[in-house]
mmCIF file of C-alpha atoms in Angstrom:
data_model
loop_
_atom_site.group_PDB
_atom_site.id
_atom_site.type_symbol
_atom_site.label_atom_id
_atom_site.label_comp_id
_atom_site.label_asym_id
_atom_site.label_seq_id
_atom_site.Cartn_x
_atom_site.Cartn_y
_atom_site.Cartn_z
ATOM 1 C CA MET A 1 10.271 5.456 -19.265
ATOM 2 C CA ARG A 2 12.213 4.677 -16.136
ATOM 3 C CA VAL A 3 14.120 7.293 -14.788
ATOM 4 C CA ALA A 4 17.402 5.270 -15.489
ATOM 5 C CA GLU A 5 16.527 5.264 -19.080
ATOM 6 C CA SER A 6 15.802 8.635 -19.422
ATOM 7 C CA LEU A 7 19.155 9.608 -17.920
ATOM 8 C CA ASN A 8 20.751 6.943 -20.455
ATOM 9 C CA ARG A 9 19.221 8.560 -23.460
ATOM 10 C CA ALA A 10 20.109 12.169 -22.044
ATOM 11 C CA LEU A 11 23.735 10.977 -22.072
ATOM 12 C CA HIS A 12 23.396 9.721 -25.536
ATOM 13 C CA ASP A 13 22.039 13.195 -26.829
ATOM 14 C CA VAL A 14 25.026 15.064 -25.033
ATOM 15 C CA LEU A 15 27.681 12.765 -26.843
ATOM 16 C CA ALA A 16 26.094 12.824 -29.980
ATOM 17 C CA GLU A 17 25.375 16.861 -29.733
ATOM 18 C CA ASP A 18 29.016 17.893 -28.636
ATOM 19 C CA PRO A 19 32.201 16.038 -29.728
ATOM 20 C CA SER A 20 34.003 17.063 -26.819
ATOM 21 C CA VAL A 21 32.503 15.355 -24.199
ATOM 22 C CA ARG A 22 34.455 12.582 -22.488
ATOM 23 C CA VAL A 23 32.842 9.892 -19.842
ATOM 24 C CA LEU A 24 35.096 8.263 -17.368
ATOM 25 C CA GLY A 25 34.784 5.703 -14.763
ATOM 26 C CA GLU A 26 34.651 2.301 -13.679
ATOM 27 C CA ASP A 27 33.060 -0.811 -15.821
ATOM 28 C CA VAL A 28 31.424 1.943 -17.795
ATOM 29 C CA LEU A 29 32.230 0.006 -21.053
ATOM 30 C CA ASP A 30 30.066 -2.267 -23.017
ATOM 31 C CA PRO A 31 28.699 -5.123 -22.283
ATOM 32 C CA TYR A 32 28.843 -3.706 -18.503
ATOM 33 C CA GLY A 33 27.482 -0.368 -19.103
ATOM 34 C CA GLY A 34 27.946 0.806 -15.423
ATOM 35 C CA ALA A 35 26.669 -0.754 -12.128
ATOM 36 C CA PHE A 36 23.282 0.584 -12.905
ATOM 37 C CA LYS A 37 23.376 0.468 -16.527
ATOM 38 C CA ILE A 38 23.210 4.081 -17.129
ATOM 39 C CA THR A 39 26.062 4.546 -19.624
ATOM 40 C CA LYS A 40 25.066 1.294 -21.390
ATOM 41 C CA GLY A 41 25.676 1.592 -25.326
ATOM 42 C CA LEU A 42 27.742 4.472 -25.024
ATOM 43 C CA SER A 43 30.995 2.852 -25.805
ATOM 44 C CA SER A 44 29.760 0.959 -28.600
ATOM 45 C CA ARG A 45 28.161 4.400 -29.918
ATOM 46 C CA PHE A 46 31.291 6.539 -29.182
ATOM 47 C CA PRO A 47 34.407 4.444 -29.110
ATOM 48 C CA GLY A 48 37.247 6.356 -27.754
ATOM 49 C CA ARG A 49 34.773 8.872 -25.852
ATOM 50 C CA VAL A 50 34.131 6.785 -23.074
ATOM 51 C CA LEU A 51 37.073 5.513 -20.887
ATOM 52 C CA ALA A 52 37.117 2.948 -18.659
ATOM 53 C CA THR A 53 39.687 3.545 -15.493
ATOM 54 C CA PRO A 54 41.501 1.833 -12.954
ATOM 55 C CA ILE A 55 39.789 1.745 -9.384
ATOM 56 C CA SER A 56 40.755 5.303 -8.024
ATOM 57 C CA GLU A 57 38.029 8.066 -7.493
ATOM 58 C CA ASN A 58 40.670 10.479 -6.812
ATOM 59 C CA GLY A 59 42.368 9.705 -10.130
ATOM 60 C CA ILE A 60 39.461 9.617 -12.190
ATOM 61 C CA VAL A 61 38.050 12.629 -11.109
ATOM 62 C CA GLY A 62 41.616 14.318 -11.146
ATOM 63 C CA VAL A 63 42.123 13.193 -14.776
ATOM 64 C CA ALA A 64 38.600 14.484 -15.715
ATOM 65 C CA GLY A 65 39.152 17.944 -14.441
ATOM 66 C CA GLY A 66 42.381 18.240 -16.270
ATOM 67 C CA LEU A 67 40.657 17.338 -19.350
ATOM 68 C CA ALA A 68 37.694 19.747 -18.552
ATOM 69 C CA LEU A 69 40.423 22.612 -17.774
ATOM 70 C CA ALA A 70 42.326 22.230 -21.048
ATOM 71 C CA GLY A 71 39.144 22.651 -23.117
ATOM 72 C CA GLY A 72 37.080 19.177 -23.298
ATOM 73 C CA LYS A 73 34.023 18.391 -21.232
ATOM 74 C CA ALA A 74 34.162 15.554 -18.616
ATOM 75 C CA ILE A 75 31.397 13.646 -17.109
ATOM 76 C CA VAL A 76 32.291 11.094 -14.159
ATOM 77 C CA GLU A 77 30.494 8.151 -13.137
ATOM 78 C CA ILE A 78 31.106 7.173 -9.548
ATOM 79 C CA MET A 79 30.010 3.846 -9.309
ATOM 80 C CA PHE A 80 28.455 4.735 -5.338
ATOM 81 C CA SER A 81 28.413 8.245 -4.086
ATOM 82 C CA ASP A 82 29.723 7.085 -0.817
ATOM 83 C CA PHE A 83 33.092 6.634 -3.132
ATOM 84 C CA VAL A 84 33.253 10.281 -3.909
ATOM 85 C CA ALA A 85 34.947 10.853 -1.017
ATOM 86 C CA LEU A 86 37.887 9.731 -1.948
ATOM 87 C CA ALA A 87 37.749 12.396 -4.333
ATOM 88 C CA PHE A 88 36.954 14.943 -2.163
ATOM 89 C CA ASP A 89 40.557 16.754 -2.671
ATOM 90 C CA GLN A 90 40.443 17.213 -6.843
ATOM 91 C CA ILE A 91 36.859 18.025 -6.393
ATOM 92 C CA VAL A 92 36.907 20.670 -3.598
ATOM 93 C CA ASN A 93 40.627 22.001 -3.689
ATOM 94 C CA PHE A 94 41.281 21.488 -7.270
ATOM 95 C CA ALA A 95 38.415 21.439 -9.735
ATOM 96 C CA SER A 96 36.095 24.224 -7.657
ATOM 97 C CA LYS A 97 39.067 26.553 -6.987
ATOM 98 C CA SER A 98 40.475 26.319 -10.694
ATOM 99 C CA VAL A 99 37.334 28.610 -12.163
ATOM 100 C CA SER A 100 38.974 31.643 -10.262
ATOM 101 C CA MET A 101 42.016 31.232 -8.773
ATOM 102 C CA TYR A 102 44.648 31.943 -11.654
ATOM 103 C CA GLY A 103 43.811 35.677 -12.122
ATOM 104 C CA ARG A 104 41.096 35.273 -14.779
ATOM 105 C CA PRO A 105 38.167 33.383 -14.642
ATOM 106 C CA LEU A 106 38.324 30.009 -16.223
ATOM 107 C CA ARG A 107 35.705 27.658 -17.542
ATOM 108 C CA LEU A 108 36.081 24.076 -16.419
ATOM 109 C CA PRO A 109 32.957 21.690 -17.455
ATOM 110 C CA LEU A 110 32.877 18.832 -15.225
ATOM 111 C CA ILE A 111 30.137 16.634 -14.340
ATOM 112 C CA VAL A 112 30.411 13.920 -11.325
ATOM 113 C CA ARG A 113 27.573 11.815 -11.184
ATOM 114 C CA CYS A 114 26.956 9.897 -7.783
ATOM 115 C CA PRO A 115 24.304 7.159 -7.604
ATOM 116 C CA SER A 116 23.158 7.687 -4.141
ATOM 117 C CA GLY A 117 20.696 6.800 -1.026
ATOM 118 C CA GLY A 118 19.648 3.767 0.787
ATOM 119 C CA GLY A 119 16.856 1.299 0.153
ATOM 120 C CA ARG A 120 18.379 -1.450 -1.899
ATOM 121 C CA GLY A 121 20.238 -3.574 1.008
ATOM 122 C CA TYR A 122 23.753 -2.524 -0.054
ATOM 123 C CA GLY A 123 24.948 -1.955 3.456
ATOM 124 C CA PRO A 124 26.444 0.970 5.568
ATOM 125 C CA THR A 125 29.420 2.214 3.113
ATOM 126 C CA HIS A 126 27.070 1.732 -0.423
ATOM 127 C CA SER A 127 24.080 3.492 0.789
ATOM 128 C CA GLN A 128 24.812 7.186 2.092
ATOM 129 C CA SER A 129 23.188 10.588 0.859
ATOM 130 C CA LEU A 130 26.729 12.681 1.157
ATOM 131 C CA GLN A 131 25.189 15.858 -0.639
ATOM 132 C CA LYS A 132 25.570 17.924 2.826
ATOM 133 C CA HIS A 133 29.751 17.445 2.478
ATOM 134 C CA PHE A 134 29.363 19.707 -0.972
ATOM 135 C CA ILE A 135 26.929 22.064 -0.105
ATOM 136 C CA GLY A 136 28.644 25.606 0.365
ATOM 137 C CA VAL A 137 31.451 25.558 -1.884
ATOM 138 C CA PRO A 138 32.254 28.172 -4.055
ATOM 139 C CA GLY A 139 32.556 27.328 -7.623
ATOM 140 C CA LEU A 140 30.956 23.514 -7.055
ATOM 141 C CA ALA A 141 27.146 23.334 -8.022
ATOM 142 C CA VAL A 142 25.086 20.461 -6.631
ATOM 143 C CA TYR A 143 22.254 18.946 -8.194
ATOM 144 C CA GLU A 144 19.914 15.945 -7.716
ATOM 145 C CA VAL A 145 17.929 13.827 -10.307
ATOM 146 C CA SER A 146 14.211 14.422 -9.994
ATOM 147 C CA PRO A 147 11.473 12.438 -11.705
ATOM 148 C CA PHE A 148 9.876 15.533 -12.976
ATOM 149 C CA ASP A 149 12.955 16.460 -14.773
ATOM 150 C CA ASP A 150 13.909 16.882 -18.351
ATOM 151 C CA HIS A 151 17.308 15.075 -18.184
ATOM 152 C CA ARG A 152 19.327 16.073 -21.276
ATOM 153 C CA GLU A 153 18.134 19.572 -20.408
ATOM 154 C CA LEU A 154 19.411 19.039 -16.926
ATOM 155 C CA PHE A 155 23.040 17.958 -18.413
ATOM 156 C CA GLY A 156 23.091 20.998 -20.921
ATOM 157 C CA GLU A 157 22.580 23.343 -17.689
ATOM 158 C CA MET A 158 25.489 21.799 -15.751
ATOM 159 C CA LEU A 159 27.786 21.363 -18.640
ATOM 160 C CA ALA A 160 26.790 25.403 -19.667
ATOM 161 C CA ARG A 161 27.830 26.496 -16.066
ATOM 162 C CA GLY A 162 31.476 25.988 -16.957
ATOM 163 C CA GLU A 163 32.156 24.875 -13.266
ATOM 164 C CA PRO A 164 32.300 21.283 -11.779
ATOM 165 C CA CYS A 165 28.986 20.345 -10.987
ATOM 166 C CA LEU A 166 28.190 17.267 -8.815
ATOM 167 C CA LEU A 167 24.721 15.307 -9.712
ATOM 168 C CA PHE A 168 23.339 13.000 -6.967
ATOM 169 C CA GLU A 169 21.102 10.052 -8.361
ATOM 170 C CA ASP A 170 18.800 8.095 -6.259
ATOM 171 C CA LYS A 171 19.370 4.791 -6.391
ATOM 172 C CA ILE A 172 15.541 3.630 -6.077
ATOM 173 C CA LEU A 173 14.934 6.450 -8.266
ATOM 174 C CA TYR A 174 16.371 4.777 -11.229
ATOM 175 C CA THR A 175 13.715 2.354 -11.180
ATOM 176 C CA ARG A 176 10.689 4.510 -11.141
ATOM 177 C CA GLN A 177 8.741 6.243 -13.843
ATOM 178 C CA LEU A 178 9.605 9.395 -15.252
ATOM 179 C CA PHE A 179 6.665 11.746 -14.885
ATOM 180 C CA GLY A 180 5.320 13.505 -17.720
ATOM 181 C CA GLY A 181 2.292 15.319 -19.224
ATOM 182 C CA GLY A 182 1.988 17.822 -16.051
ATOM 183 C CA VAL A 183 0.762 14.485 -14.179
ATOM 184 C CA ALA A 184 2.061 12.862 -10.952
ATOM 185 C CA ASP A 185 -0.519 10.386 -10.145
ATOM 186 C CA ASP A 186 -4.578 10.252 -10.145
ATOM 187 C CA LEU A 187 -4.781 12.908 -7.485
ATOM 188 C CA PHE A 188 -1.457 14.909 -7.874
ATOM 189 C CA GLN A 189 -0.403 17.244 -10.912
ATOM 190 C CA TYR A 190 2.772 19.570 -11.310
ATOM 191 C CA ASP A 191 4.248 22.138 -13.144
ATOM 192 C CA LEU A 192 7.525 23.823 -12.967
ATOM 193 C CA LEU A 193 7.490 27.087 -10.811
ATOM 194 C CA PRO A 194 8.174 30.060 -12.777
ATOM 195 C CA GLY A 195 11.361 31.831 -12.512
ATOM 196 C CA ALA A 196 12.675 29.401 -9.782
ATOM 197 C CA GLY A 197 15.327 27.757 -11.896
ATOM 198 C CA GLY A 198 13.900 24.152 -12.366
ATOM 199 C CA VAL A 199 11.717 23.632 -9.183
ATOM 200 C CA ALA A 200 9.065 21.503 -9.777
ATOM 201 C CA ARG A 201 5.656 22.211 -7.718
ATOM 202 C CA VAL A 202 3.345 19.560 -7.239
ATOM 203 C CA TYR A 203 -0.182 19.963 -5.906
ATOM 204 C CA VAL A 204 -3.878 18.823 -5.978
ATOM 205 C CA ASP A 205 -5.696 21.444 -7.334
ATOM 206 C CA ASP A 206 -4.351 25.060 -6.292
ATOM 207 C CA PRO A 207 -0.634 25.568 -5.519
ATOM 208 C CA GLU A 208 -1.399 28.709 -3.542
ATOM 209 C CA GLN A 209 -3.769 27.219 -1.191
ATOM 210 C CA ALA A 210 -1.908 24.493 0.599
ATOM 211 C CA ASP A 211 -2.008 24.295 4.111
ATOM 212 C CA CYS A 212 1.820 22.995 4.153
ATOM 213 C CA VAL A 213 4.908 23.276 2.167
ATOM 214 C CA ILE A 214 7.125 20.440 1.750
ATOM 215 C CA ILE A 215 10.617 21.123 0.240
ATOM 216 C CA ALA A 216 12.290 18.037 -0.700
ATOM 217 C CA PRO A 217 15.364 16.699 -3.675
ATOM 218 C CA GLY A 218 14.388 14.346 -6.015
ATOM 219 C CA GLY A 219 15.244 11.344 -4.629
ATOM 220 C CA LEU A 220 12.774 11.843 -1.569
ATOM 221 C CA ALA A 221 9.668 12.828 -4.189
ATOM 222 C CA HIS A 222 7.785 9.388 -4.050
ATOM 223 C CA ARG A 223 7.963 9.384 -0.453
ATOM 224 C CA ALA A 224 6.753 12.782 -0.219
ATOM 225 C CA LEU A 225 3.945 12.114 -2.752
ATOM 226 C CA ALA A 226 2.722 9.123 -0.600
ATOM 227 C CA ALA A 227 3.172 11.426 2.514
ATOM 228 C CA MET A 228 0.658 14.038 0.812
ATOM 229 C CA ARG A 229 -1.656 11.270 -0.086
ATOM 230 C CA THR A 230 -1.831 10.292 3.454
ATOM 231 C CA LEU A 231 -2.318 13.724 4.817
ATOM 232 C CA LEU A 232 -5.223 14.555 2.345
ATOM 233 C CA LEU A 233 -7.201 11.594 2.476
ATOM 234 C CA GLU A 234 -6.995 10.911 6.188
ATOM 235 C CA ARG A 235 -6.596 14.347 7.794
ATOM 236 C CA GLU A 236 -7.928 16.456 4.728
ATOM 237 C CA ILE A 237 -4.454 18.222 4.955
ATOM 238 C CA SER A 238 -3.439 20.086 1.622
ATOM 239 C CA CYS A 239 0.205 19.765 0.794
ATOM 240 C CA LEU A 240 2.244 21.469 -1.524
ATOM 241 C CA LEU A 241 5.590 19.692 -2.998
ATOM 242 C CA LEU A 242 8.756 21.595 -4.060
ATOM 243 C CA VAL A 243 11.340 19.813 -5.950
ATOM 244 C CA PRO A 244 14.574 21.558 -6.606
ATOM 245 C CA ARG A 245 16.643 20.454 -9.573
ATOM 246 C CA ARG A 246 19.871 22.215 -8.158
ATOM 247 C CA LEU A 247 20.564 22.233 -4.183
ATOM 248 C CA TYR A 248 23.608 24.599 -4.503
ATOM 249 C CA PRO A 249 23.629 27.512 -5.105
ATOM 250 C CA PHE A 250 20.048 27.577 -4.072
ATOM 251 C CA ASP A 251 17.536 30.562 -3.457
ATOM 252 C CA VAL A 252 14.122 30.211 -1.600
ATOM 253 C CA THR A 253 13.523 33.968 -2.826
ATOM 254 C CA PRO A 254 11.102 32.680 -5.803
ATOM 255 C CA LEU A 255 9.312 30.214 -3.143
ATOM 256 C CA SER A 256 8.711 32.542 -0.795
ATOM 257 C CA PRO A 257 5.252 33.673 -2.001
ATOM 258 C CA LEU A 258 4.046 30.058 -2.066
ATOM 259 C CA LEU A 259 5.808 29.521 1.495
ATOM 260 C CA GLU A 260 4.139 32.626 3.179
ATOM 261 C CA ARG A 261 0.928 31.837 1.873
ATOM 262 C CA ALA A 262 0.899 28.383 3.551
ATOM 263 C CA GLY A 263 2.940 29.470 6.920
ATOM 264 C CA ALA A 264 4.011 25.864 7.327
ATOM 265 C CA VAL A 265 7.085 24.441 5.964
ATOM 266 C CA VAL A 266 8.595 20.836 6.087
ATOM 267 C CA VAL A 267 12.045 20.269 4.553
ATOM 268 C CA ALA A 268 13.022 16.702 4.091
ATOM 269 C CA GLU A 269 15.886 15.053 2.985
ATOM 270 C CA GLU A 270 17.747 11.564 3.127
ATOM 271 C CA SER A 271 21.076 12.863 4.954
ATOM 272 C CA THR A 272 21.655 12.643 8.621
ATOM 273 C CA ALA A 273 21.329 16.032 10.499
ATOM 274 C CA GLY A 274 23.989 18.304 11.119
ATOM 275 C CA GLY A 275 24.815 20.602 8.398
ATOM 276 C CA THR A 276 22.645 19.939 5.597
ATOM 277 C CA TRP A 277 21.632 21.087 2.571
ATOM 278 C CA GLY A 278 17.860 21.016 4.348
ATOM 279 C CA ALA A 279 19.164 23.027 7.138
ATOM 280 C CA GLU A 280 20.785 25.695 4.662
ATOM 281 C CA VAL A 281 17.359 25.809 3.308
ATOM 282 C CA ALA A 282 15.385 26.378 6.849
ATOM 283 C CA HIS A 283 18.160 28.992 7.655
ATOM 284 C CA GLN A 284 17.183 30.936 4.310
ATOM 285 C CA VAL A 285 13.171 30.777 4.989
ATOM 286 C CA HIS A 286 13.513 31.544 8.811
ATOM 287 C CA SER A 287 15.580 34.549 7.658
ATOM 288 C CA ARG A 288 13.232 35.894 5.265
ATOM 289 C CA LEU A 289 9.842 34.844 6.286
ATOM 290 C CA TRP A 290 9.885 34.201 10.519
ATOM 291 C CA GLY A 291 7.685 36.892 10.759
ATOM 292 C CA ARG A 292 4.979 35.541 8.466
ATOM 293 C CA LEU A 293 5.200 32.004 9.317
ATOM 294 C CA ARG A 294 2.848 30.297 11.471
ATOM 295 C CA ARG A 295 5.164 27.438 13.152
ATOM 296 C CA PRO A 296 8.858 26.864 13.079
ATOM 297 C CA VAL A 297 10.380 25.449 9.889
ATOM 298 C CA SER A 298 10.526 21.636 10.609
ATOM 299 C CA LEU A 299 13.575 19.428 9.520
ATOM 300 C CA VAL A 300 13.154 15.696 8.555
ATOM 301 C CA HIS A 301 16.324 13.491 8.052
ATOM 302 C CA SER A 302 17.649 10.075 8.634
ATOM 303 C CA ALA A 303 18.642 8.919 11.753
ATOM 304 C CA ALA A 304 22.359 9.085 12.872
ATOM 305 C CA SER A 305 23.221 5.652 12.439
ATOM 306 C CA VAL A 306 25.357 3.741 9.957
ATOM 307 C CA ILE A 307 22.756 2.373 7.024
ATOM 308 C CA PRO A 308 22.042 -1.638 7.663
ATOM 309 C CA ALA A 309 21.752 -4.100 5.052
ATOM 310 C CA ALA A 310 18.510 -5.741 6.774
ATOM 311 C CA ALA A 311 15.377 -4.217 5.008
ATOM 312 C CA HIS A 312 13.340 -4.017 8.270
ATOM 313 C CA LEU A 313 16.567 -2.199 9.960
ATOM 314 C CA GLU A 314 17.322 0.153 6.902
ATOM 315 C CA ARG A 315 13.679 1.414 7.059
ATOM 316 C CA ASP A 316 13.781 2.224 10.590
ATOM 317 C CA VAL A 317 17.165 4.255 9.727
ATOM 318 C CA LEU A 318 15.938 5.990 6.534
ATOM 319 C CA VAL A 319 13.620 8.963 5.980
ATOM 320 C CA GLN A 320 10.465 7.330 4.992
ATOM 321 C CA ASP A 321 6.868 8.820 4.045
ATOM 322 C CA THR A 322 5.572 8.476 7.619
ATOM 323 C CA SER A 323 8.374 10.835 8.774
ATOM 324 C CA ILE A 324 7.367 13.526 6.565
ATOM 325 C CA VAL A 325 3.682 12.615 7.808
ATOM 326 C CA ARG A 326 4.499 13.017 11.580
ATOM 327 C CA ALA A 327 6.498 16.370 10.941
ATOM 328 C CA VAL A 328 3.475 18.155 9.121
ATOM 329 C CA GLN A 329 0.905 16.687 11.742
ATOM 330 C CA GLU A 330 3.299 18.403 14.219
ATOM 331 C CA LEU A 331 2.926 21.236 12.716
ATOM 332 C CA LEU A 332 -0.652 21.237 12.051
ATOM 333 C CA PRO A 333 -2.060 19.602 14.967
#
């Protein structure tokens, strides 16, 4: 099953199990079913609970936040994550604060889905990864879709938080197969790290015997796997990949034993450098483990550039598997 199909099935299950959930967004009704078909079939099966909206991201999120604050549950689709910037005020100044600023805790179960990332030739304003702009906001959780995840469980976790959540969904990942059965490919296997809140760990034989740990969100999982393959087959460097479900709040403490044993850590993400999730993770690792690491934590980002539409130029700007390979080789010469 492709990741897009898994997300669609998860949304069908959520609406079937909870009549208080509403889905809002532009062009989410059938036969269109959203720009990437993630809401396909929902409006036919649940008429009146899937609402097509005008082109106004600020208005969509404002209505959804009010619905959630009044006792419902809302899932918003932003057509491209770039446009979530238009709803920044509703997310950061209304929804995230409403759970705590009225003198008593209030529930506001809201999910804002954000198709993100480059690699499809959509150009500068339809290809960004804006996760970093929402990291560190109190009362706002940030998630990223992973090919190792149970997406029905993911939506359940976000709604159960009772606070607004952003869910970033890499557009290339939509087309990839969902991993299952603990097998990533012919070389790598995976499981969930116990006590880590949905962090997948991917490894060759023994996760505790890796030369280097790579920490990357779900959208980079396949590029990280390609880098691990190259490093293993060409340099005999064994890497452990950690893929978290939730980017914020994020605590590296459950990962510390694995990081300490390896002694070398690379954090990769598609955002441009500066105030990023990866920088926050690197700070936590440095603070807790600096005296026990062999090398400084290495960060891999996309170039500080707008994202071109031309495929060959886009590849030069965005993080590739070769970027991760270089970072590991510099740590382990």
